[in-house]
Short mmCIF file of C-alpha atoms in Angstrom, two decimals:
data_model
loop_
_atom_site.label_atom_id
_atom_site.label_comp_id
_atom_site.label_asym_id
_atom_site.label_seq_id
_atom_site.Cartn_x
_atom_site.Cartn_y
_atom_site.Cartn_z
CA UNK A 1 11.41 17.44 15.77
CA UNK A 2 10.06 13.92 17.27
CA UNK A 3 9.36 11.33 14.50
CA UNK A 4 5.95 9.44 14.81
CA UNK A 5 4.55 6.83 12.62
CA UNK A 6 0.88 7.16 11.08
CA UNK A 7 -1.94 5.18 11.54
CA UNK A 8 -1.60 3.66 8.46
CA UNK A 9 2.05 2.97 9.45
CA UNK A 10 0.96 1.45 12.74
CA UNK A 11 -1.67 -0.89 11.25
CA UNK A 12 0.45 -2.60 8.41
CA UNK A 13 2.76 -3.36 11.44
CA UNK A 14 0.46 -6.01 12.14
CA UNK A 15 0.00 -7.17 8.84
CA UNK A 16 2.33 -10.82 8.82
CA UNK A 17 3.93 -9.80 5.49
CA UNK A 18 6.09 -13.08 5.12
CA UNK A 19 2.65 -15.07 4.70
CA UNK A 20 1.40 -12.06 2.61
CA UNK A 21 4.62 -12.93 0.11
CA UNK A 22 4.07 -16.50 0.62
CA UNK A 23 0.31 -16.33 -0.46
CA UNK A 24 1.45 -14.10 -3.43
CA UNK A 25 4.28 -16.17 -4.69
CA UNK A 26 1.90 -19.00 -4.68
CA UNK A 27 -1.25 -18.07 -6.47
CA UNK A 28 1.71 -15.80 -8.75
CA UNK A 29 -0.27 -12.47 -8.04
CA UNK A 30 2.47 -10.47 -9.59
CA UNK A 31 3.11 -12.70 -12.43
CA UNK A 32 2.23 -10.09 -15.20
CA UNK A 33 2.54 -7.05 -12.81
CA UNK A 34 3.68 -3.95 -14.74
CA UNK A 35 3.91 -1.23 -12.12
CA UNK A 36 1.92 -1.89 -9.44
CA UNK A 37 3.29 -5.12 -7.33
CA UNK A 38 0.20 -6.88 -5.33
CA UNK A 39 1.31 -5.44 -2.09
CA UNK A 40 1.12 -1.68 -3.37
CA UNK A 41 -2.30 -2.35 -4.53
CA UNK A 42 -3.18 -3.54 -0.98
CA UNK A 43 -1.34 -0.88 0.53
CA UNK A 44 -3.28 2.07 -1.17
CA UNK A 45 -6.79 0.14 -0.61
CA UNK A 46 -6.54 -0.04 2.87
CA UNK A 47 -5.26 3.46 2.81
CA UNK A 48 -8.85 4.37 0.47
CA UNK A 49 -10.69 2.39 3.07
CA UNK A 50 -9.21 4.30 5.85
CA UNK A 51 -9.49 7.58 4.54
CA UNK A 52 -13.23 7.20 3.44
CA UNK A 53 -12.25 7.72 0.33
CA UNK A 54 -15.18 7.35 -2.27
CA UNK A 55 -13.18 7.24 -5.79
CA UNK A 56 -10.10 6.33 -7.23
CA UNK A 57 -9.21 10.08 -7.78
CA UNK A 58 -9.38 10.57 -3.82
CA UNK A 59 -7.19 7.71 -2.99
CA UNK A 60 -4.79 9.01 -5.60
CA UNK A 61 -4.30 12.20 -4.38
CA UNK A 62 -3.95 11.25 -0.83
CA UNK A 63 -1.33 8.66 -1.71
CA UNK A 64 0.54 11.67 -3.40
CA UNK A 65 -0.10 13.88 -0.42
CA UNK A 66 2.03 11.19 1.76
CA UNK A 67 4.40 10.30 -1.18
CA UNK A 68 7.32 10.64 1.20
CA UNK A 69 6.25 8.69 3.62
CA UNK A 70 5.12 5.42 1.20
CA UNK A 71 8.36 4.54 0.97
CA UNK A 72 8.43 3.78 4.67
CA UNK A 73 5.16 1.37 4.12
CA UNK A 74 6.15 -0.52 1.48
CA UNK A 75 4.34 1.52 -0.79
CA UNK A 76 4.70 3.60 -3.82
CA UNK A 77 2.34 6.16 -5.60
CA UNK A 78 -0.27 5.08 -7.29
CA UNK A 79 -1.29 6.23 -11.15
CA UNK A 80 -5.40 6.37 -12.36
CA UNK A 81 -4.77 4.83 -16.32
#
């Protein structure tokens, strides 16, 4: 079976991650991160914004639908508490 990327996949291509770090390191946006690192966070919004996803429940259970396939992203499953 032929491997293709999502969308999702396909747009954070674009995204210029090493300035994304840079930014982070320097404002420390991860300073007193416990579990979920700055880019995760932007990772699942832009997947809730995507999606049309109206509440945090949705864009929880649609990150676990695709749990597999965070990994490949850059991003990890996100938790409501």
């Amino acid at each position: 079976m032929r491997h293709k990327n999502s969308v999702l996949h396909d747009l954070l291509k674009h995204v210029p991650w090493g300035e994304f770090d840079r930014l982070v390191s320097e404002h420390r946006a991860d300073k007193h991160v416990r579990r979920l690192s700055t880019k995760s966070q932007f990772v699942a919004l832009l997947y809730g914004q995507l999606s049309g996803a109206t509440s945090l429940r949705e864009i929880v259970g649609g990150l676990e639908s695709h749990a597999a396939r965070l990994y490949h992203v850059g991003g990890r499953t996100v938790s409501r508490s």
